[in-house]
């Protein structure tokens, strides 16, 4: 999952540095992720993983690192399996 | 100035009303001369209202954002420049009080604000960033324990009159534009070289001149939280709410003036409804919408306060943005109605029904943080945000 996130981050994140220079836990906002880019990334993730981010995950924290994006995505897919 | 009676026995609103009376007396002079609303601000200090939001153990009164908004609305009815200066100061206090918790230096400074009734300004705008306060070009230069900063600040409201300025910058020379920190510099730690003069249509008393800001201070004066967090969770919401409250105040005073005009006309011709009466009813209707918008926003803010997740939620940002855009547009419509009601008496300066100052001050509302920029941000968020269709949620 993390490699797909990295790929989309590289395409939509608009970061001033190369994504492979970032560790999974690095703060993406500190790396230059703008709120506009985070929405574009979110849309790309929704399309790629065929999910919809629920209201409780639509916040700054969910997009603060590759790890937290992966966590948010697993949370959504887990919920879907339960339902 | 003669401030009678003990401050402690009165409510915040009562104290603000006394200060507003002073501010109102000088409002036209401040506007005409484009000078700092010294009398109004001195009255607020005499009423010990500068640090009221700060917690009591540091000398404040733990006033809520709702209470501060009420004070801004009271001041807005008297002198918009005083109200805006007070509101901008409180926005800085909110950032300090909530986002420097545990920092000994900042807590000691908060106590000083209460003891000495200090005025705090901010420098977020910078030449070359295109009006986006979440971007900085300048960077703090950390040399051991000393932080140095030079900023080409296009606007520092009441910068020359402030006792301290909170300045945004990049974390260091290698950081991206959006990786910002905020540093509090004391008056004796900076120099201001004026680069532009605030000669504007309205809000003339905020003296928002441009400056080359140069400062050097101990590094412990950098706020412990990243500016991104402070902006997202506090500064933007607090700005929209306090500005909305004082804009409501400007419009409320315009409606009060036009009501007095209609009443006077009605008294002159008993049995006849004056022509402006219907339009007054319309203005009153619109004013109620502005009030409801601000009050609903305050309720939402108080419910979210202290909960980082709630404050970071997109739906919260959308709601706060809507308050800013909605109130700033609506007050212009209201004041225009009031102009039509009072006619030449409103258009002319120096009558009891003059509205030129109100109209010019109100025109700043759409521009300070441009509504187009805010609508742009909202439209981005609406690409993913789920609309809450409930009435009470």
Coordinates of C-alpha atoms in Angstrom, one line a residue:
Chain A
X1 CA 0.0 0.0 0.0
X2 CA 2.8 2.4 0.9
X3 CA 4.4 2.2 -2.5
X4 CA 1.0 3.2 -4.1
X5 CA 0.7 6.1 -1.7
X6 CA 4.2 7.2 -2.6
X7 CA 3.4 7.0 -6.2
X8 CA 0.3 9.2 -5.8
X9 CA 2.1 11.5 -3.5
X10 CA 4.8 12.0 -6.0
X11 CA 2.2 12.7 -8.7
X12 CA -0.2 15.0 -6.7
X13 CA 1.7 16.1 -3.6
X14 CA 3.6 19.0 -5.4
X15 CA 6.4 18.5 -2.9
X16 CA 9.6 20.5 -3.5
X17 CA 11.7 17.3 -2.7
X18 CA 11.6 13.8 -4.2
X19 CA 9.2 11.5 -2.4
X20 CA 11.9 8.7 -2.1
X21 CA 13.9 11.1 0.1
X22 CA 11.0 10.9 2.7
X23 CA 10.7 8.3 5.4
X24 CA 7.2 6.8 5.9
X25 CA 6.9 8.7 9.2
X26 CA 8.1 12.1 8.0
X27 CA 5.8 15.0 8.4
X28 CA 4.4 15.8 4.9
X29 CA 3.3 19.3 5.8
X30 CA 6.8 20.1 7.0
X31 CA 8.0 18.7 3.7
X32 CA 5.8 21.2 1.9
X33 CA 2.4 19.5 1.3
X34 CA -0.1 22.3 0.8
X35 CA -3.8 21.9 1.8
X36 CA -4.8 22.1 -1.9
X37 CA -2.3 19.3 -2.8
X38 CA -3.6 17.2 0.2
X39 CA -7.1 17.4 -1.3
X40 CA -5.8 16.4 -4.7
X41 CA -4.0 13.5 -3.1
X42 CA -7.1 12.5 -1.2
X43 CA -9.1 12.4 -4.4
X44 CA -6.5 10.3 -6.1
X45 CA -6.4 7.9 -3.2
X46 CA -10.2 7.6 -3.3
X47 CA -10.1 6.8 -7.0
X48 CA -7.2 4.4 -6.7
X49 CA -8.5 2.4 -3.7
X50 CA -12.1 2.8 -4.6
X51 CA -13.0 4.3 -1.2
X52 CA -14.5 7.4 0.2
X53 CA -12.9 9.2 3.2
X54 CA -15.5 9.6 5.9
X55 CA -15.9 12.9 7.8
X56 CA -13.9 11.7 10.8
X57 CA -10.8 11.1 8.7
X58 CA -11.1 14.4 6.7
X59 CA -8.5 16.2 8.7
X60 CA -4.9 17.4 8.8
X61 CA -3.8 14.5 10.9
X62 CA -4.9 11.8 8.4
X63 CA -2.5 13.3 5.8
X64 CA 0.4 14.2 8.0
X65 CA 2.6 11.2 6.9
X66 CA 2.7 8.2 4.6
X67 CA 2.1 6.0 7.7
X68 CA -1.0 8.0 8.7
X69 CA -2.4 7.9 5.2
X70 CA -1.9 4.1 5.2
X71 CA -3.6 3.9 8.6
X72 CA -6.6 5.9 7.4
X73 CA -6.9 3.8 4.3
X74 CA -6.8 0.5 6.4
X75 CA -9.3 1.9 8.7
X76 CA -11.7 2.6 5.8
X77 CA -11.2 -0.8 4.2
X78 CA -11.5 -2.6 7.6
X79 CA -14.8 -0.8 8.2
X80 CA -16.0 -1.9 4.8
X81 CA -15.2 -5.6 5.5
X82 CA -17.1 -5.4 8.8
X83 CA -20.1 -3.8 7.0
Chain B
X1 CA -9.6 60.6 30.4
X2 CA -11.9 59.9 33.4
X3 CA -12.7 56.2 34.0
X4 CA -14.9 56.0 37.1
X5 CA -15.6 53.0 39.3
X6 CA -13.8 49.8 40.1
X7 CA -13.2 47.6 37.1
X8 CA -13.4 44.3 38.9
X9 CA -17.1 44.7 39.9
X10 CA -18.3 45.1 36.4
X11 CA -19.0 42.6 33.6
X12 CA -16.7 42.5 30.6
X13 CA -19.4 44.0 28.4
X14 CA -20.0 46.9 30.8
X15 CA -16.3 47.7 30.8
X16 CA -16.2 47.5 27.0
X17 CA -19.2 49.8 26.7
X18 CA -17.4 52.4 28.8
X19 CA -14.3 52.1 26.5
X20 CA -16.6 52.2 23.4
X21 CA -18.0 55.5 24.6
X22 CA -14.5 57.0 24.5
X23 CA -13.7 55.3 21.2
X24 CA -17.0 56.6 19.6
X25 CA -16.1 60.2 20.6
X26 CA -12.9 60.1 18.6
X27 CA -14.0 57.7 15.7
X28 CA -14.5 60.5 13.1
X29 CA -11.2 62.2 14.1
X30 CA -9.3 58.9 13.8
X31 CA -10.9 58.2 10.4
X32 CA -10.3 61.7 9.1
X33 CA -6.7 61.9 10.2
X34 CA -5.9 58.2 9.5
X35 CA -4.3 58.0 12.9
X36 CA -4.1 55.3 15.6
X37 CA -7.2 55.2 17.9
X38 CA -5.2 56.0 20.9
X39 CA -8.1 57.2 23.1
X40 CA -10.1 54.1 22.5
X41 CA -7.1 51.7 23.0
X42 CA -6.1 53.6 26.2
X43 CA -9.7 53.3 27.5
X44 CA -9.5 49.5 26.8
X45 CA -6.3 49.3 28.8
X46 CA -7.8 51.4 31.6
X47 CA -10.6 48.9 31.7
X48 CA -8.0 46.1 32.0
X49 CA -9.5 44.4 28.9
X50 CA -6.2 43.5 27.0
X51 CA -5.5 40.2 28.7
X52 CA -8.9 39.0 29.7
X53 CA -8.7 35.8 27.6
X54 CA -5.6 34.7 29.5
X55 CA -6.1 32.2 32.3
X56 CA -6.5 33.6 35.8
X57 CA -3.2 32.2 37.3
X58 CA -1.4 34.4 34.8
X59 CA -3.5 37.5 35.6
X60 CA -6.3 37.1 33.1
X61 CA -10.0 36.4 33.5
X62 CA -10.4 33.3 31.3
X63 CA -12.9 35.1 29.0
X64 CA -14.3 32.8 26.4
X65 CA -14.1 33.5 22.6
X66 CA -17.9 34.2 22.7
X67 CA -17.3 36.9 25.3
X68 CA -14.4 38.5 23.4
X69 CA -16.6 38.5 20.2
X70 CA -19.3 40.4 22.2
X71 CA -16.7 43.0 23.2
X72 CA -15.6 43.3 19.5
X73 CA -19.3 43.8 18.5
X74 CA -19.7 46.5 21.1
X75 CA -16.5 48.3 19.9
X76 CA -17.5 47.9 16.3
X77 CA -20.6 50.0 16.9
X78 CA -18.4 52.8 18.2
X79 CA -15.1 52.8 16.2
X80 CA -14.2 50.1 13.7
X81 CA -10.5 50.9 13.9
X82 CA -10.5 50.5 17.7
X83 CA -12.5 47.3 17.3
X84 CA -10.2 45.9 14.6
X85 CA -7.1 46.7 16.6
X86 CA -8.6 45.0 19.7
X87 CA -9.7 42.0 17.6
X88 CA -6.3 41.5 15.9
X89 CA -4.6 41.8 19.3
X90 CA -7.0 39.1 20.7
X91 CA -6.2 36.8 17.8
X92 CA -2.6 36.9 18.8
X93 CA -3.5 36.3 22.5
X94 CA -5.6 33.3 21.5
X95 CA -2.6 31.8 19.6
X96 CA -0.2 32.5 22.6
X97 CA -2.6 31.3 25.3
X98 CA -3.4 28.0 23.6
X99 CA -0.3 27.2 21.6
X100 CA 2.5 28.2 24.0
X101 CA 1.3 26.2 27.0
X102 CA 4.2 24.9 29.0
X103 CA 6.7 27.4 27.5
X104 CA 8.0 29.2 30.5
X105 CA 9.1 32.3 28.5
X106 CA 5.7 32.7 26.8
X107 CA 3.7 32.1 30.0
X108 CA 5.8 34.8 31.8
X109 CA 5.0 37.1 28.9
X110 CA 1.3 36.3 29.0
X111 CA 1.5 37.5 32.7
X112 CA 3.2 40.7 31.5
X113 CA 0.4 41.3 29.0
X114 CA -2.1 41.2 31.9
X115 CA 0.1 43.2 34.3
X116 CA 1.2 45.9 31.8
X117 CA -1.8 45.8 29.4
X118 CA 0.5 45.2 26.4
X119 CA -0.6 45.4 22.8
X120 CA 0.5 42.6 20.5
X121 CA 0.7 42.9 16.7
X122 CA 1.5 40.3 14.0
X123 CA 3.5 40.3 10.8
X124 CA 2.3 37.5 8.5
X125 CA 2.2 39.3 5.2
X126 CA 5.4 39.4 3.2
X127 CA 6.4 40.8 -0.2
X128 CA 6.4 38.0 -2.8
X129 CA 4.2 35.5 -1.0
X130 CA 1.0 36.5 -3.0
X131 CA -1.1 37.2 0.1
X132 CA -1.0 33.6 1.4
X133 CA -0.2 33.7 5.1
X134 CA 0.7 30.1 5.1
X135 CA 3.8 30.8 3.0
X136 CA 7.0 32.6 4.1
X137 CA 10.1 33.6 2.2
X138 CA 12.1 34.9 5.1
X139 CA 13.7 32.4 7.5
X140 CA 14.9 32.5 11.0
X141 CA 18.7 32.3 11.3
X142 CA 19.5 30.4 14.5
X143 CA 22.9 31.0 15.9
X144 CA 23.3 29.0 19.0
X145 CA 20.6 30.4 21.3
X146 CA 19.9 33.5 19.3
X147 CA 17.2 33.8 16.6
X148 CA 17.7 36.5 13.9
X149 CA 15.1 37.5 11.4
X150 CA 14.6 40.0 8.7
X151 CA 11.2 40.3 7.0
X152 CA 9.9 42.6 4.2
X153 CA 6.5 42.9 5.9
X154 CA 4.0 44.5 3.5
X155 CA 1.6 45.1 6.3
X156 CA 2.0 45.3 10.1
X157 CA -1.2 46.6 11.6
X158 CA -0.5 49.1 14.4
X159 CA 3.1 47.9 14.1
X160 CA 4.6 51.2 15.4
X161 CA 2.3 51.2 18.4
X162 CA 2.7 47.6 19.5
X163 CA 4.6 46.4 22.5
X164 CA 5.5 43.1 20.7
X165 CA 5.0 41.5 17.3
X166 CA 4.5 37.8 16.4
X167 CA 6.3 37.2 13.2
X168 CA 5.9 34.2 10.8
X169 CA 8.9 32.9 8.9
X170 CA 10.3 29.6 7.6
X171 CA 11.8 27.4 10.2
X172 CA 15.3 27.8 8.7
X173 CA 16.9 28.7 5.5
X174 CA 16.5 25.1 4.1
X175 CA 12.8 24.7 5.0
X176 CA 10.1 24.8 2.3
X177 CA 7.9 27.9 2.2
X178 CA 5.1 26.2 4.1
X179 CA 7.2 25.0 7.0
X180 CA 6.6 28.0 9.2
X181 CA 7.2 29.0 12.7
X182 CA 6.1 32.0 14.7
X183 CA 8.4 34.1 16.9
X184 CA 7.4 36.7 19.4
X185 CA 9.7 39.7 19.4
X186 CA 9.6 42.4 22.0
X187 CA 9.7 46.1 21.0
X188 CA 13.2 46.6 22.2
X189 CA 14.4 43.6 20.1
X190 CA 13.3 44.9 16.7
X191 CA 13.6 47.8 14.4
X192 CA 11.0 48.9 11.9
X193 CA 11.9 50.8 8.8
X194 CA 8.7 52.1 7.2
X195 CA 8.3 51.2 3.5
X196 CA 4.6 52.1 2.9
X197 CA 1.9 54.2 4.5
X198 CA -1.6 53.0 5.3
X199 CA -3.6 55.7 3.5
X200 CA -6.8 53.8 2.7
X201 CA -10.5 54.0 2.0
X202 CA -11.5 52.8 5.4
X203 CA -10.2 51.2 8.6
X204 CA -7.8 54.1 8.5
X205 CA -6.9 54.0 12.2
X206 CA -5.3 50.5 12.2
X207 CA -2.2 52.2 10.7
X208 CA -1.3 49.0 8.8
X209 CA 2.0 50.4 7.4
X210 CA 4.6 48.3 5.6
X211 CA 8.0 47.8 7.2
X212 CA 11.3 46.1 6.9
X213 CA 11.3 44.3 10.2
X214 CA 14.7 43.3 11.7
X215 CA 15.0 41.5 15.0
X216 CA 17.2 39.5 17.2
X217 CA 16.0 37.6 20.3
X218 CA 16.7 34.5 22.4
X219 CA 15.5 31.4 20.5
X220 CA 13.2 30.4 23.4
X221 CA 10.8 33.2 22.1
X222 CA 9.9 30.9 19.1
X223 CA 6.4 29.5 19.7
X224 CA 6.7 25.8 20.5
X225 CA 4.0 24.7 18.0
X226 CA 4.4 24.9 14.2
X227 CA 2.6 27.9 12.7
X228 CA 0.6 25.5 10.4
X229 CA -1.1 24.1 13.5
X230 CA -1.7 27.5 15.1
X231 CA -3.1 28.9 11.8
X232 CA -5.4 25.9 11.1
X233 CA -6.7 25.4 14.7
X234 CA -6.8 28.9 16.0
X235 CA -5.9 31.9 14.0
X236 CA -8.1 31.5 11.0
X237 CA -11.2 30.5 13.0
X238 CA -10.7 33.2 15.6
X239 CA -10.1 35.9 12.9
X240 CA -13.2 35.0 11.1
X241 CA -15.3 35.0 14.3
X242 CA -13.9 38.2 15.9
X243 CA -14.0 40.1 12.6
X244 CA -17.5 38.8 11.9
X245 CA -18.5 40.1 15.3
X246 CA -17.0 43.6 14.8
X247 CA -18.4 43.8 11.3
X248 CA -21.8 43.0 12.8
X249 CA -21.1 45.9 15.1
X250 CA -20.5 48.3 12.2
X251 CA -23.7 47.2 10.4
X252 CA -25.7 47.3 13.7
X253 CA -24.7 50.9 14.3
X254 CA -25.7 51.8 10.7
X255 CA -29.1 50.2 11.2
X256 CA -29.5 52.0 14.6
X257 CA -28.8 55.3 12.8
X258 CA -31.3 54.6 10.0
X259 CA -33.9 53.5 12.6
X260 CA -33.5 56.9 14.3
X261 CA -33.9 58.6 11.0
X262 CA -37.1 56.7 10.2
X263 CA -38.4 57.4 13.7
X264 CA -37.8 61.1 13.4
X265 CA -39.6 61.1 10.1
X266 CA -42.5 59.2 11.6
X267 CA -42.8 61.7 14.4
X268 CA -42.9 64.6 12.0
X269 CA -45.8 63.2 10.0
X270 CA -48.0 61.2 12.3
X271 CA -50.3 58.7 10.7
X272 CA -48.0 58.3 7.7
X273 CA -45.4 55.5 7.3
X274 CA -42.1 57.1 6.2
X275 CA -40.8 55.8 2.9
X276 CA -37.7 54.3 4.5
X277 CA -39.6 52.2 6.9
X278 CA -40.0 49.2 4.7
X279 CA -36.3 49.2 3.8
X280 CA -35.5 49.4 7.5
X281 CA -37.4 46.2 8.0
X282 CA -35.3 44.6 5.3
X283 CA -32.1 45.9 6.8
X284 CA -33.2 44.6 10.2
X285 CA -33.9 41.2 8.6
X286 CA -30.4 41.1 7.0
X287 CA -28.7 42.2 10.2
X288 CA -30.3 39.3 12.1
X289 CA -28.9 36.9 9.6
X290 CA -25.4 38.3 10.2
X291 CA -25.9 38.0 13.9
X292 CA -27.2 34.4 13.6
X293 CA -24.2 33.5 11.4
X294 CA -21.7 34.8 13.9
X295 CA -23.4 33.3 16.9
X296 CA -23.7 29.9 15.3
X297 CA -20.0 30.0 14.4
X298 CA -19.1 30.9 18.0
X299 CA -21.2 28.0 19.3
X300 CA -19.4 25.6 16.9
X301 CA -16.0 27.0 17.9
X302 CA -16.7 26.7 21.6
X303 CA -17.8 23.1 21.1
X304 CA -14.7 22.3 19.2
X305 CA -12.3 24.2 21.4
X306 CA -9.4 22.1 22.8
X307 CA -10.3 19.2 20.5
X308 CA -7.5 19.2 17.8
X309 CA -9.5 16.7 15.6
X310 CA -12.6 18.8 15.6
X311 CA -10.7 22.0 14.9
X312 CA -8.8 20.4 12.1
X313 CA -11.9 18.9 10.5
X314 CA -12.6 20.1 7.0
X315 CA -16.2 20.7 7.8
X316 CA -15.1 23.2 10.6
X317 CA -12.9 25.1 8.2
X318 CA -15.8 25.2 5.6
X319 CA -18.1 26.6 8.3
X320 CA -15.7 29.3 9.5
X321 CA -14.9 30.3 5.9
X322 CA -18.6 30.6 5.2
X323 CA -19.0 32.9 8.2
X324 CA -16.3 35.2 6.9
X325 CA -17.5 35.4 3.4
X326 CA -21.2 35.6 4.4
X327 CA -20.8 38.4 7.0
X328 CA -18.4 40.5 4.9
X329 CA -20.8 40.6 2.0
X330 CA -24.0 41.0 3.9
X331 CA -22.8 44.1 5.9
X332 CA -22.3 46.0 2.6
X333 CA -25.8 45.2 1.5
X334 CA -27.1 46.3 4.9
X335 CA -25.2 49.6 5.0
X336 CA -26.3 50.3 1.5
X337 CA -29.9 49.9 2.6
X338 CA -29.2 52.3 5.5
X339 CA -27.8 54.8 3.0
X340 CA -31.0 54.6 1.0
X341 CA -33.0 55.1 4.1
X342 CA -31.1 58.2 5.4
X343 CA -30.4 59.6 2.0
X344 CA -28.2 62.7 1.8
X345 CA -28.0 62.8 5.7
X346 CA -26.1 59.5 5.4
X347 CA -24.0 60.6 2.4
X348 CA -23.0 63.8 4.1
X349 CA -20.3 63.8 6.9
X350 CA -21.0 65.3 10.3
X351 CA -24.7 64.5 10.6
X352 CA -26.2 62.1 13.2
X353 CA -27.0 59.8 10.3
X354 CA -23.6 59.9 8.5
X355 CA -22.7 56.5 7.1
X356 CA -19.6 57.3 5.0
X357 CA -17.2 55.9 7.6
X358 CA -19.3 52.8 8.2
X359 CA -19.5 52.1 4.4
X360 CA -15.7 52.7 3.9
X361 CA -14.7 50.6 7.0
X362 CA -17.1 47.8 5.9
X363 CA -15.5 47.6 2.5
X364 CA -12.3 46.2 4.1
X365 CA -14.2 43.1 5.1
X366 CA -14.2 41.4 1.7
X367 CA -10.6 42.2 1.2
X368 CA -8.8 41.4 4.4
X369 CA -8.1 37.8 3.5
X370 CA -9.7 38.1 0.1
X371 CA -13.1 36.5 -0.2
X372 CA -12.0 35.1 -3.6
X373 CA -9.1 33.3 -1.9
X374 CA -11.3 31.9 0.8
X375 CA -13.9 30.8 -1.7
X376 CA -11.1 29.1 -3.6
X377 CA -10.0 27.2 -0.5
X378 CA -13.6 26.3 0.4
X379 CA -14.2 25.0 -3.1
X380 CA -11.1 22.7 -2.9
X381 CA -12.4 21.3 0.4
X382 CA -15.9 20.8 -1.0
X383 CA -14.3 18.3 -3.5
X384 CA -14.0 15.9 -0.7
X385 CA -15.9 17.3 2.3
X386 CA -19.2 15.6 3.2
X387 CA -22.0 18.1 3.7
X388 CA -23.7 18.0 7.1
X389 CA -27.3 18.4 6.1
X390 CA -28.7 18.4 9.7
X391 CA -30.2 21.6 11.1
X392 CA -28.6 21.4 14.5
X393 CA -25.3 19.6 13.8

